[in-house]
């Protein structure tokens, strides 16, 4: 049974780098791993997506090891506005979507 | 994302009532999804549709039905609402030319069943 597991909550301070790791069990070997950000009373918003190794865009980096059993979202130099819930998303061998339960990130001044 | 709209944004109804939540999109995407979100449980897929003639059950379809009236419209119905269907409901779309894991969400409908 495919499953994605992530920490329930994390906190950090402004200016720090934050890493959120998601563990994947039995996810498809040939599909993307995707991360989303959600603010209260809004829908989730796509942040970054990768297949393996490292992907970087203007807001985050995503590290995926060769075995794809985990992925780590890295947020550089966070600010108070990065306080949100972060979700990882994979899929199983039947391309069914497997969402993590979300990590509530709180950034302190 | 303003390209995906949901109506109503908030709804309070009573047990046993039938209710419809509507989703419209201007992104031109063929794929559309309905999710439910409960505190601490993340997102759970109710139904999804890859085109107008395609409807598929998700993880928690019991008690729900959907209608794909057009490429741009995907409606979710609760046949006979019950209190444990109180939740935040999201519609999403994805582009078949891209990864279906890259989804675009509407603002959500907060439903309360009394």
mmCIF file with all atom_site columns, C-alpha atoms in Angstrom:
data_model
loop_
_atom_site.group_PDB
_atom_site.id
_atom_site.type_symbol
_atom_site.label_atom_id
_atom_site.label_alt_id
_atom_site.label_comp_id
_atom_site.label_asym_id
_atom_site.label_entity_id
_atom_site.label_seq_id
_atom_site.pdbx_PDB_ins_code
_atom_site.Cartn_x
_atom_site.Cartn_y
_atom_site.Cartn_z
_atom_site.occupancy
_atom_site.B_iso_or_equiv
_atom_site.pdbx_formal_charge
_atom_site.auth_seq_id
_atom_site.auth_comp_id
_atom_site.auth_asym_id
_atom_site.auth_atom_id
_atom_site.pdbx_PDB_model_num
ATOM 1   C CA . UNK A 1 1   ? 0.000   0.000  0.000   1.00 0.00 ? 1   UNK A CA 1
ATOM 2   C CA . UNK A 1 2   ? 1.463   3.315  -1.080  1.00 0.00 ? 2   UNK A CA 1
ATOM 3   C CA . UNK A 1 3   ? 1.791   5.966  1.588   1.00 0.00 ? 3   UNK A CA 1
ATOM 4   C CA . UNK A 1 4   ? 3.456   9.325  2.138   1.00 0.00 ? 4   UNK A CA 1
ATOM 5   C CA . UNK A 1 5   ? 4.428   10.373 5.656   1.00 0.00 ? 5   UNK A CA 1
ATOM 6   C CA . UNK A 1 6   ? 5.553   13.803 6.812   1.00 0.00 ? 6   UNK A CA 1
ATOM 7   C CA . UNK A 1 7   ? 6.015   15.501 10.201  1.00 0.00 ? 7   UNK A CA 1
ATOM 8   C CA . UNK A 1 8   ? 2.871   17.037 11.651  1.00 0.00 ? 8   UNK A CA 1
ATOM 9   C CA . UNK A 1 9   ? 4.527   20.321 12.538  1.00 0.00 ? 9   UNK A CA 1
ATOM 10  C CA . UNK A 1 10  ? 7.813   22.224 12.553  1.00 0.00 ? 10  UNK A CA 1
ATOM 11  C CA . UNK A 1 11  ? 8.929   25.638 13.638  1.00 0.00 ? 11  UNK A CA 1
ATOM 12  C CA . UNK A 1 12  ? 11.858  27.831 12.751  1.00 0.00 ? 12  UNK A CA 1
ATOM 13  C CA . UNK A 1 13  ? 12.987  31.443 12.756  1.00 0.00 ? 13  UNK A CA 1
ATOM 14  C CA . UNK A 1 14  ? 13.134  34.112 10.135  1.00 0.00 ? 14  UNK A CA 1
ATOM 15  C CA . UNK A 1 15  ? 16.226  33.935 7.959   1.00 0.00 ? 15  UNK A CA 1
ATOM 16  C CA . UNK A 1 16  ? 16.844  30.250 8.592   1.00 0.00 ? 16  UNK A CA 1
ATOM 17  C CA . UNK A 1 17  ? 16.786  27.461 6.021   1.00 0.00 ? 17  UNK A CA 1
ATOM 18  C CA . UNK A 1 18  ? 13.967  24.986 6.605   1.00 0.00 ? 18  UNK A CA 1
ATOM 19  C CA . UNK A 1 19  ? 13.946  21.398 5.398   1.00 0.00 ? 19  UNK A CA 1
ATOM 20  C CA . UNK A 1 20  ? 10.769  19.308 5.423   1.00 0.00 ? 20  UNK A CA 1
ATOM 21  C CA . UNK A 1 21  ? 11.133  15.627 4.626   1.00 0.00 ? 21  UNK A CA 1
ATOM 22  C CA . UNK A 1 22  ? 8.440   13.313 3.313   1.00 0.00 ? 22  UNK A CA 1
ATOM 23  C CA . UNK A 1 23  ? 8.823   9.532  3.363   1.00 0.00 ? 23  UNK A CA 1
ATOM 24  C CA . UNK A 1 24  ? 7.316   7.592  0.475   1.00 0.00 ? 24  UNK A CA 1
ATOM 25  C CA . UNK A 1 25  ? 6.416   3.922  0.625   1.00 0.00 ? 25  UNK A CA 1
ATOM 26  C CA . UNK A 1 26  ? 5.590   2.037  -2.574  1.00 0.00 ? 26  UNK A CA 1
ATOM 27  C CA . UNK A 1 27  ? 5.064   5.066  -4.734  1.00 0.00 ? 27  UNK A CA 1
ATOM 28  C CA . UNK A 1 28  ? 5.319   4.793  -8.502  1.00 0.00 ? 28  UNK A CA 1
ATOM 29  C CA . UNK A 1 29  ? 8.873   4.687  -9.808  1.00 0.00 ? 29  UNK A CA 1
ATOM 30  C CA . UNK A 1 30  ? 8.095   6.738  -12.889 1.00 0.00 ? 30  UNK A CA 1
ATOM 31  C CA . UNK A 1 31  ? 6.045   9.672  -11.676 1.00 0.00 ? 31  UNK A CA 1
ATOM 32  C CA . UNK A 1 32  ? 6.775   13.036 -10.134 1.00 0.00 ? 32  UNK A CA 1
ATOM 33  C CA . UNK A 1 33  ? 6.929   13.955 -6.471  1.00 0.00 ? 33  UNK A CA 1
ATOM 34  C CA . UNK A 1 34  ? 5.239   17.269 -5.882  1.00 0.00 ? 34  UNK A CA 1
ATOM 35  C CA . UNK A 1 35  ? 5.025   19.743 -3.010  1.00 0.00 ? 35  UNK A CA 1
ATOM 36  C CA . UNK A 1 36  ? 2.277   22.234 -2.244  1.00 0.00 ? 36  UNK A CA 1
ATOM 37  C CA . UNK A 1 37  ? 1.843   25.167 0.129   1.00 0.00 ? 37  UNK A CA 1
ATOM 38  C CA . UNK A 1 38  ? -1.481  26.059 1.728   1.00 0.00 ? 38  UNK A CA 1
ATOM 39  C CA . UNK A 1 39  ? -2.448  29.190 3.645   1.00 0.00 ? 39  UNK A CA 1
ATOM 40  C CA . UNK A 1 40  ? -5.571  29.307 5.837   1.00 0.00 ? 40  UNK A CA 1
ATOM 41  C CA . UNK A 1 41  ? -8.827  29.616 3.881   1.00 0.00 ? 41  UNK A CA 1
ATOM 42  C CA . UNK A 1 42  ? -7.061  29.075 0.548   1.00 0.00 ? 42  UNK A CA 1
ATOM 43  C CA . UNK A 1 43  ? -6.537  26.145 -1.768  1.00 0.00 ? 43  UNK A CA 1
ATOM 44  C CA . UNK A 1 44  ? -3.125  24.460 -1.933  1.00 0.00 ? 44  UNK A CA 1
ATOM 45  C CA . UNK A 1 45  ? -0.652  26.068 -4.291  1.00 0.00 ? 45  UNK A CA 1
ATOM 46  C CA . UNK A 1 46  ? 1.983   24.192 -6.296  1.00 0.00 ? 46  UNK A CA 1
ATOM 47  C CA . UNK A 1 47  ? 5.548   24.911 -5.156  1.00 0.00 ? 47  UNK A CA 1
ATOM 48  C CA . UNK A 1 48  ? 7.892   22.490 -6.864  1.00 0.00 ? 48  UNK A CA 1
ATOM 49  C CA . UNK A 1 49  ? 8.028   19.095 -8.525  1.00 0.00 ? 49  UNK A CA 1
ATOM 50  C CA . UNK A 1 50  ? 10.789  16.621 -9.269  1.00 0.00 ? 50  UNK A CA 1
ATOM 51  C CA . UNK A 1 51  ? 11.532  13.102 -10.398 1.00 0.00 ? 51  UNK A CA 1
ATOM 52  C CA . UNK A 1 52  ? 14.978  12.485 -8.943  1.00 0.00 ? 52  UNK A CA 1
ATOM 53  C CA . UNK A 1 53  ? 18.125  14.306 -7.740  1.00 0.00 ? 53  UNK A CA 1
ATOM 54  C CA . UNK A 1 54  ? 17.715  18.034 -7.199  1.00 0.00 ? 54  UNK A CA 1
ATOM 55  C CA . UNK A 1 55  ? 15.361  20.627 -8.598  1.00 0.00 ? 55  UNK A CA 1
ATOM 56  C CA . UNK A 1 56  ? 15.471  24.326 -7.771  1.00 0.00 ? 56  UNK A CA 1
ATOM 57  C CA . UNK A 1 57  ? 13.136  27.180 -8.615  1.00 0.00 ? 57  UNK A CA 1
ATOM 58  C CA . UNK A 1 58  ? 12.715  30.732 -7.384  1.00 0.00 ? 58  UNK A CA 1
ATOM 59  C CA . UNK A 1 59  ? 11.108  29.728 -4.087  1.00 0.00 ? 59  UNK A CA 1
ATOM 60  C CA . UNK A 1 60  ? 12.427  26.306 -3.086  1.00 0.00 ? 60  UNK A CA 1
ATOM 61  C CA . UNK A 1 61  ? 14.633  23.322 -3.763  1.00 0.00 ? 61  UNK A CA 1
ATOM 62  C CA . UNK A 1 62  ? 13.606  19.701 -3.831  1.00 0.00 ? 62  UNK A CA 1
ATOM 63  C CA . UNK A 1 63  ? 15.998  16.834 -3.105  1.00 0.00 ? 63  UNK A CA 1
ATOM 64  C CA . UNK A 1 64  ? 15.053  13.309 -4.110  1.00 0.00 ? 64  UNK A CA 1
ATOM 65  C CA . UNK A 1 65  ? 17.530  10.458 -3.526  1.00 0.00 ? 65  UNK A CA 1
ATOM 66  C CA . UNK A 1 66  ? 18.047  7.756  -6.106  1.00 0.00 ? 66  UNK A CA 1
ATOM 67  C CA . UNK A 1 67  ? 15.844  5.251  -4.257  1.00 0.00 ? 67  UNK A CA 1
ATOM 68  C CA . UNK A 1 68  ? 12.967  7.800  -4.191  1.00 0.00 ? 68  UNK A CA 1
ATOM 69  C CA . UNK A 1 69  ? 11.935  6.630  -0.724  1.00 0.00 ? 69  UNK A CA 1
ATOM 70  C CA . UNK A 1 70  ? 11.908  10.203 0.512   1.00 0.00 ? 70  UNK A CA 1
ATOM 71  C CA . UNK A 1 71  ? 11.976  13.776 -0.655  1.00 0.00 ? 71  UNK A CA 1
ATOM 72  C CA . UNK A 1 72  ? 13.078  16.945 1.102   1.00 0.00 ? 72  UNK A CA 1
ATOM 73  C CA . UNK A 1 73  ? 11.641  20.362 0.466   1.00 0.00 ? 73  UNK A CA 1
ATOM 74  C CA . UNK A 1 74  ? 14.136  23.098 1.272   1.00 0.00 ? 74  UNK A CA 1
ATOM 75  C CA . UNK A 1 75  ? 13.010  26.678 1.865   1.00 0.00 ? 75  UNK A CA 1
ATOM 76  C CA . UNK A 1 76  ? 15.960  29.098 1.970   1.00 0.00 ? 76  UNK A CA 1
ATOM 77  C CA . UNK A 1 77  ? 15.930  32.080 4.341   1.00 0.00 ? 77  UNK A CA 1
ATOM 78  C CA . UNK A 1 78  ? 12.321  31.784 5.452   1.00 0.00 ? 78  UNK A CA 1
ATOM 79  C CA . UNK A 1 79  ? 10.191  34.738 6.448   1.00 0.00 ? 79  UNK A CA 1
ATOM 80  C CA . UNK A 1 80  ? 7.017   35.055 8.508   1.00 0.00 ? 80  UNK A CA 1
ATOM 81  C CA . UNK A 1 81  ? 4.980   34.757 5.299   1.00 0.00 ? 81  UNK A CA 1
ATOM 82  C CA . UNK A 1 82  ? 6.233   31.192 4.825   1.00 0.00 ? 82  UNK A CA 1
ATOM 83  C CA . UNK A 1 83  ? 4.088   30.110 7.771   1.00 0.00 ? 83  UNK A CA 1
ATOM 84  C CA . UNK A 1 84  ? 1.724   27.617 6.125   1.00 0.00 ? 84  UNK A CA 1
ATOM 85  C CA . UNK A 1 85  ? 0.928   23.931 5.744   1.00 0.00 ? 85  UNK A CA 1
ATOM 86  C CA . UNK A 1 86  ? 3.118   22.031 3.276   1.00 0.00 ? 86  UNK A CA 1
ATOM 87  C CA . UNK A 1 87  ? 1.978   18.856 1.533   1.00 0.00 ? 87  UNK A CA 1
ATOM 88  C CA . UNK A 1 88  ? 3.911   16.245 -0.410  1.00 0.00 ? 88  UNK A CA 1
ATOM 89  C CA . UNK A 1 89  ? 2.201   14.307 -3.182  1.00 0.00 ? 89  UNK A CA 1
ATOM 90  C CA . UNK A 1 90  ? 3.154   11.112 -4.961  1.00 0.00 ? 90  UNK A CA 1
ATOM 91  C CA . UNK A 1 91  ? 1.264   8.450  -6.828  1.00 0.00 ? 91  UNK A CA 1
ATOM 92  C CA . UNK A 1 92  ? 1.055   4.686  -6.669  1.00 0.00 ? 92  UNK A CA 1
ATOM 93  C CA . UNK A 1 93  ? 1.591   2.148  -9.442  1.00 0.00 ? 93  UNK A CA 1
ATOM 94  C CA . UNK A 1 94  ? -1.996  2.710  -10.624 1.00 0.00 ? 94  UNK A CA 1
ATOM 95  C CA . UNK A 1 95  ? -1.400  6.466  -10.756 1.00 0.00 ? 95  UNK A CA 1
ATOM 96  C CA . UNK A 1 96  ? -3.673  7.030  -7.781  1.00 0.00 ? 96  UNK A CA 1
ATOM 97  C CA . UNK A 1 97  ? -2.702  10.226 -5.979  1.00 0.00 ? 97  UNK A CA 1
ATOM 98  C CA . UNK A 1 98  ? -1.150  9.760  -2.548  1.00 0.00 ? 98  UNK A CA 1
ATOM 99  C CA . UNK A 1 99  ? -1.186  12.937 -0.450  1.00 0.00 ? 99  UNK A CA 1
ATOM 100 C CA . UNK A 1 100 ? 0.734   13.415 2.769   1.00 0.00 ? 100 UNK A CA 1
ATOM 101 C CA . UNK A 1 101 ? -1.247  14.675 5.769   1.00 0.00 ? 101 UNK A CA 1
ATOM 102 C CA . UNK A 1 102 ? 0.614   17.983 5.724   1.00 0.00 ? 102 UNK A CA 1
ATOM 103 C CA . UNK A 1 103 ? 3.311   19.681 7.808   1.00 0.00 ? 103 UNK A CA 1
ATOM 104 C CA . UNK A 1 104 ? 2.339   22.843 9.640   1.00 0.00 ? 104 UNK A CA 1
ATOM 105 C CA . UNK A 1 105 ? 5.342   25.174 9.482   1.00 0.00 ? 105 UNK A CA 1
ATOM 106 C CA . UNK A 1 106 ? 5.454   28.085 11.902  1.00 0.00 ? 106 UNK A CA 1
ATOM 107 C CA . UNK A 1 107 ? 8.075   30.774 11.393  1.00 0.00 ? 107 UNK A CA 1
ATOM 108 C CA . UNK A 1 108 ? 8.915   32.915 14.406  1.00 0.00 ? 108 UNK A CA 1
ATOM 109 C CA . UNK A 1 109 ? 10.416  36.401 14.379  1.00 0.00 ? 109 UNK A CA 1
ATOM 110 C CA . UNK B 2 1   ? -6.195  30.784 -8.223  1.00 0.00 ? 1   UNK B CA 1
ATOM 111 C CA . UNK B 2 2   ? -8.798  32.956 -9.974  1.00 0.00 ? 2   UNK B CA 1
ATOM 112 C CA . UNK B 2 3   ? -8.811  30.548 -12.933 1.00 0.00 ? 3   UNK B CA 1
ATOM 113 C CA . UNK B 2 4   ? -10.650 27.972 -10.812 1.00 0.00 ? 4   UNK B CA 1
ATOM 114 C CA . UNK B 2 5   ? -13.783 29.218 -9.088  1.00 0.00 ? 5   UNK B CA 1
ATOM 115 C CA . UNK B 2 6   ? -16.084 27.501 -6.654  1.00 0.00 ? 6   UNK B CA 1
ATOM 116 C CA . UNK B 2 7   ? -19.620 28.357 -5.595  1.00 0.00 ? 7   UNK B CA 1
ATOM 117 C CA . UNK B 2 8   ? -20.823 28.794 -2.970  1.00 0.00 ? 8   UNK B CA 1
ATOM 118 C CA . UNK B 2 9   ? -17.840 29.724 -0.788  1.00 0.00 ? 9   UNK B CA 1
ATOM 119 C CA . UNK B 2 10  ? -19.737 28.943 2.387   1.00 0.00 ? 10  UNK B CA 1
ATOM 120 C CA . UNK B 2 11  ? -22.858 26.890 2.951   1.00 0.00 ? 11  UNK B CA 1
ATOM 121 C CA . UNK B 2 12  ? -24.807 25.785 5.985   1.00 0.00 ? 12  UNK B CA 1
ATOM 122 C CA . UNK B 2 13  ? -27.389 23.089 5.472   1.00 0.00 ? 13  UNK B CA 1
ATOM 123 C CA . UNK B 2 14  ? -29.393 20.572 7.459   1.00 0.00 ? 14  UNK B CA 1
ATOM 124 C CA . UNK B 2 15  ? -29.111 16.811 7.715   1.00 0.00 ? 15  UNK B CA 1
ATOM 125 C CA . UNK B 2 16  ? -30.908 15.048 4.885   1.00 0.00 ? 16  UNK B CA 1
ATOM 126 C CA . UNK B 2 17  ? -30.814 17.938 2.432   1.00 0.00 ? 17  UNK B CA 1
ATOM 127 C CA . UNK B 2 18  ? -29.386 17.543 -1.055  1.00 0.00 ? 18  UNK B CA 1
ATOM 128 C CA . UNK B 2 19  ? -26.706 20.059 -1.875  1.00 0.00 ? 19  UNK B CA 1
ATOM 129 C CA . UNK B 2 20  ? -24.629 20.847 -4.929  1.00 0.00 ? 20  UNK B CA 1
ATOM 130 C CA . UNK B 2 21  ? -21.201 22.457 -5.009  1.00 0.00 ? 21  UNK B CA 1
ATOM 131 C CA . UNK B 2 22  ? -20.081 23.892 -8.315  1.00 0.00 ? 22  UNK B CA 1
ATOM 132 C CA . UNK B 2 23  ? -16.667 24.332 -9.881  1.00 0.00 ? 23  UNK B CA 1
ATOM 133 C CA . UNK B 2 24  ? -15.750 26.241 -13.021 1.00 0.00 ? 24  UNK B CA 1
ATOM 134 C CA . UNK B 2 25  ? -12.369 26.710 -14.661 1.00 0.00 ? 25  UNK B CA 1
ATOM 135 C CA . UNK B 2 26  ? -10.972 28.876 -17.418 1.00 0.00 ? 26  UNK B CA 1
ATOM 136 C CA . UNK B 2 27  ? -7.622  27.097 -17.662 1.00 0.00 ? 27  UNK B CA 1
ATOM 137 C CA . UNK B 2 28  ? -8.727  24.830 -20.485 1.00 0.00 ? 28  UNK B CA 1
ATOM 138 C CA . UNK B 2 29  ? -7.704  21.720 -18.565 1.00 0.00 ? 29  UNK B CA 1
ATOM 139 C CA . UNK B 2 30  ? -9.403  18.399 -19.234 1.00 0.00 ? 30  UNK B CA 1
ATOM 140 C CA . UNK B 2 31  ? -8.705  16.935 -15.813 1.00 0.00 ? 31  UNK B CA 1
ATOM 141 C CA . UNK B 2 32  ? -10.770 17.991 -12.813 1.00 0.00 ? 32  UNK B CA 1
ATOM 142 C CA . UNK B 2 33  ? -10.893 16.760 -9.216  1.00 0.00 ? 33  UNK B CA 1
ATOM 143 C CA . UNK B 2 34  ? -12.962 17.119 -6.070  1.00 0.00 ? 34  UNK B CA 1
ATOM 144 C CA . UNK B 2 35  ? -11.286 16.875 -2.660  1.00 0.00 ? 35  UNK B CA 1
ATOM 145 C CA . UNK B 2 36  ? -12.408 17.097 0.898   1.00 0.00 ? 36  UNK B CA 1
ATOM 146 C CA . UNK B 2 37  ? -10.179 18.479 3.655   1.00 0.00 ? 37  UNK B CA 1
ATOM 147 C CA . UNK B 2 38  ? -10.631 17.785 7.339   1.00 0.00 ? 38  UNK B CA 1
ATOM 148 C CA . UNK B 2 39  ? -8.351  19.095 10.092  1.00 0.00 ? 39  UNK B CA 1
ATOM 149 C CA . UNK B 2 40  ? -5.333  16.818 10.538  1.00 0.00 ? 40  UNK B CA 1
ATOM 150 C CA . UNK B 2 41  ? -6.308  14.541 7.649   1.00 0.00 ? 41  UNK B CA 1
ATOM 151 C CA . UNK B 2 42  ? -4.990  16.478 4.708   1.00 0.00 ? 42  UNK B CA 1
ATOM 152 C CA . UNK B 2 43  ? -6.676  16.151 1.328   1.00 0.00 ? 43  UNK B CA 1
ATOM 153 C CA . UNK B 2 44  ? -8.793  13.172 0.354   1.00 0.00 ? 44  UNK B CA 1
ATOM 154 C CA . UNK B 2 45  ? -9.930  12.598 -3.209  1.00 0.00 ? 45  UNK B CA 1
ATOM 155 C CA . UNK B 2 46  ? -13.679 12.183 -3.722  1.00 0.00 ? 46  UNK B CA 1
ATOM 156 C CA . UNK B 2 47  ? -14.051 11.984 -7.510  1.00 0.00 ? 47  UNK B CA 1
ATOM 157 C CA . UNK B 2 48  ? -12.026 12.871 -10.570 1.00 0.00 ? 48  UNK B CA 1
ATOM 158 C CA . UNK B 2 49  ? -12.679 13.273 -14.269 1.00 0.00 ? 49  UNK B CA 1
ATOM 159 C CA . UNK B 2 50  ? -10.177 13.180 -17.124 1.00 0.00 ? 50  UNK B CA 1
ATOM 160 C CA . UNK B 2 51  ? -12.654 14.426 -19.715 1.00 0.00 ? 51  UNK B CA 1
ATOM 161 C CA . UNK B 2 52  ? -16.362 15.095 -20.122 1.00 0.00 ? 52  UNK B CA 1
ATOM 162 C CA . UNK B 2 53  ? -17.258 11.421 -20.568 1.00 0.00 ? 53  UNK B CA 1
ATOM 163 C CA . UNK B 2 54  ? -14.935 10.126 -17.869 1.00 0.00 ? 54  UNK B CA 1
ATOM 164 C CA . UNK B 2 55  ? -15.874 9.931  -14.172 1.00 0.00 ? 55  UNK B CA 1
ATOM 165 C CA . UNK B 2 56  ? -13.864 8.014  -11.579 1.00 0.00 ? 56  UNK B CA 1
ATOM 166 C CA . UNK B 2 57  ? -14.330 7.355  -7.894  1.00 0.00 ? 57  UNK B CA 1
ATOM 167 C CA . UNK B 2 58  ? -11.666 8.458  -5.521  1.00 0.00 ? 58  UNK B CA 1
ATOM 168 C CA . UNK B 2 59  ? -10.798 7.389  -2.016  1.00 0.00 ? 59  UNK B CA 1
ATOM 169 C CA . UNK B 2 60  ? -14.038 8.524  -0.340  1.00 0.00 ? 60  UNK B CA 1
ATOM 170 C CA . UNK B 2 61  ? -16.862 8.616  -2.904  1.00 0.00 ? 61  UNK B CA 1
ATOM 171 C CA . UNK B 2 62  ? -19.646 7.142  -0.753  1.00 0.00 ? 62  UNK B CA 1
ATOM 172 C CA . UNK B 2 63  ? -22.395 9.684  -0.146  1.00 0.00 ? 63  UNK B CA 1
ATOM 173 C CA . UNK B 2 64  ? -21.272 11.878 -3.043  1.00 0.00 ? 64  UNK B CA 1
ATOM 174 C CA . UNK B 2 65  ? -21.959 12.083 -6.760  1.00 0.00 ? 65  UNK B CA 1
ATOM 175 C CA . UNK B 2 66  ? -20.560 14.257 -9.521  1.00 0.00 ? 66  UNK B CA 1
ATOM 176 C CA . UNK B 2 67  ? -21.521 15.642 -12.898 1.00 0.00 ? 67  UNK B CA 1
ATOM 177 C CA . UNK B 2 68  ? -19.161 16.866 -15.606 1.00 0.00 ? 68  UNK B CA 1
ATOM 178 C CA . UNK B 2 69  ? -21.433 19.143 -17.589 1.00 0.00 ? 69  UNK B CA 1
ATOM 179 C CA . UNK B 2 70  ? -18.694 20.505 -19.831 1.00 0.00 ? 70  UNK B CA 1
ATOM 180 C CA . UNK B 2 71  ? -14.923 20.675 -19.978 1.00 0.00 ? 71  UNK B CA 1
ATOM 181 C CA . UNK B 2 72  ? -15.041 23.736 -17.757 1.00 0.00 ? 72  UNK B CA 1
ATOM 182 C CA . UNK B 2 73  ? -17.618 22.596 -15.191 1.00 0.00 ? 73  UNK B CA 1
ATOM 183 C CA . UNK B 2 74  ? -17.541 19.847 -12.588 1.00 0.00 ? 74  UNK B CA 1
ATOM 184 C CA . UNK B 2 75  ? -20.222 19.678 -9.885  1.00 0.00 ? 75  UNK B CA 1
ATOM 185 C CA . UNK B 2 76  ? -20.244 17.725 -6.634  1.00 0.00 ? 76  UNK B CA 1
ATOM 186 C CA . UNK B 2 77  ? -23.520 16.665 -5.015  1.00 0.00 ? 77  UNK B CA 1
ATOM 187 C CA . UNK B 2 78  ? -24.256 15.383 -1.562  1.00 0.00 ? 78  UNK B CA 1
ATOM 188 C CA . UNK B 2 79  ? -27.366 13.259 -1.997  1.00 0.00 ? 79  UNK B CA 1
ATOM 189 C CA . UNK B 2 80  ? -28.466 13.409 1.627   1.00 0.00 ? 80  UNK B CA 1
ATOM 190 C CA . UNK B 2 81  ? -26.116 15.487 3.729   1.00 0.00 ? 81  UNK B CA 1
ATOM 191 C CA . UNK B 2 82  ? -24.985 14.225 7.120   1.00 0.00 ? 82  UNK B CA 1
ATOM 192 C CA . UNK B 2 83  ? -23.012 16.051 9.838   1.00 0.00 ? 83  UNK B CA 1
ATOM 193 C CA . UNK B 2 84  ? -19.762 14.139 9.228   1.00 0.00 ? 84  UNK B CA 1
ATOM 194 C CA . UNK B 2 85  ? -19.690 15.641 5.733   1.00 0.00 ? 85  UNK B CA 1
ATOM 195 C CA . UNK B 2 86  ? -18.940 18.969 7.346   1.00 0.00 ? 86  UNK B CA 1
ATOM 196 C CA . UNK B 2 87  ? -15.598 19.891 5.803   1.00 0.00 ? 87  UNK B CA 1
ATOM 197 C CA . UNK B 2 88  ? -13.729 22.141 3.413   1.00 0.00 ? 88  UNK B CA 1
ATOM 198 C CA . UNK B 2 89  ? -14.194 21.077 -0.206  1.00 0.00 ? 89  UNK B CA 1
ATOM 199 C CA . UNK B 2 90  ? -11.747 21.888 -2.980  1.00 0.00 ? 90  UNK B CA 1
ATOM 200 C CA . UNK B 2 91  ? -11.969 21.593 -6.728  1.00 0.00 ? 91  UNK B CA 1
ATOM 201 C CA . UNK B 2 92  ? -8.748  21.268 -8.729  1.00 0.00 ? 92  UNK B CA 1
ATOM 202 C CA . UNK B 2 93  ? -7.636  20.936 -12.334 1.00 0.00 ? 93  UNK B CA 1
ATOM 203 C CA . UNK B 2 94  ? -4.560  19.623 -14.085 1.00 0.00 ? 94  UNK B CA 1
ATOM 204 C CA . UNK B 2 95  ? -3.188  19.813 -17.585 1.00 0.00 ? 95  UNK B CA 1
ATOM 205 C CA . UNK B 2 96  ? -3.061  16.488 -19.459 1.00 0.00 ? 96  UNK B CA 1
ATOM 206 C CA . UNK B 2 97  ? -0.005  17.788 -21.327 1.00 0.00 ? 97  UNK B CA 1
ATOM 207 C CA . UNK B 2 98  ? 1.837   18.121 -18.038 1.00 0.00 ? 98  UNK B CA 1
ATOM 208 C CA . UNK B 2 99  ? 2.168   16.089 -14.861 1.00 0.00 ? 99  UNK B CA 1
ATOM 209 C CA . UNK B 2 100 ? -1.208  15.342 -13.334 1.00 0.00 ? 100 UNK B CA 1
ATOM 210 C CA . UNK B 2 101 ? 0.467   15.842 -9.967  1.00 0.00 ? 101 UNK B CA 1
ATOM 211 C CA . UNK B 2 102 ? 0.644   19.565 -10.761 1.00 0.00 ? 102 UNK B CA 1
ATOM 212 C CA . UNK B 2 103 ? -2.833  20.667 -9.798  1.00 0.00 ? 103 UNK B CA 1
ATOM 213 C CA . UNK B 2 104 ? -4.493  24.064 -9.641  1.00 0.00 ? 104 UNK B CA 1
ATOM 214 C CA . UNK B 2 105 ? -6.934  24.506 -6.796  1.00 0.00 ? 105 UNK B CA 1
ATOM 215 C CA . UNK B 2 106 ? -9.979  26.669 -6.326  1.00 0.00 ? 106 UNK B CA 1
ATOM 216 C CA . UNK B 2 107 ? -10.524 28.733 -3.171  1.00 0.00 ? 107 UNK B CA 1
ATOM 217 C CA . UNK B 2 108 ? -12.658 26.093 -1.479  1.00 0.00 ? 108 UNK B CA 1
ATOM 218 C CA . UNK B 2 109 ? -16.209 25.740 -0.192  1.00 0.00 ? 109 UNK B CA 1
ATOM 219 C CA . UNK B 2 110 ? -16.749 25.523 3.539   1.00 0.00 ? 110 UNK B CA 1
ATOM 220 C CA . UNK B 2 111 ? -19.737 23.256 4.153   1.00 0.00 ? 111 UNK B CA 1
ATOM 221 C CA . UNK B 2 112 ? -21.450 22.839 7.497   1.00 0.00 ? 112 UNK B CA 1
ATOM 222 C CA . UNK B 2 113 ? -24.130 20.187 7.951   1.00 0.00 ? 113 UNK B CA 1
ATOM 223 C CA . UNK B 2 114 ? -26.255 20.667 11.050  1.00 0.00 ? 114 UNK B CA 1
#
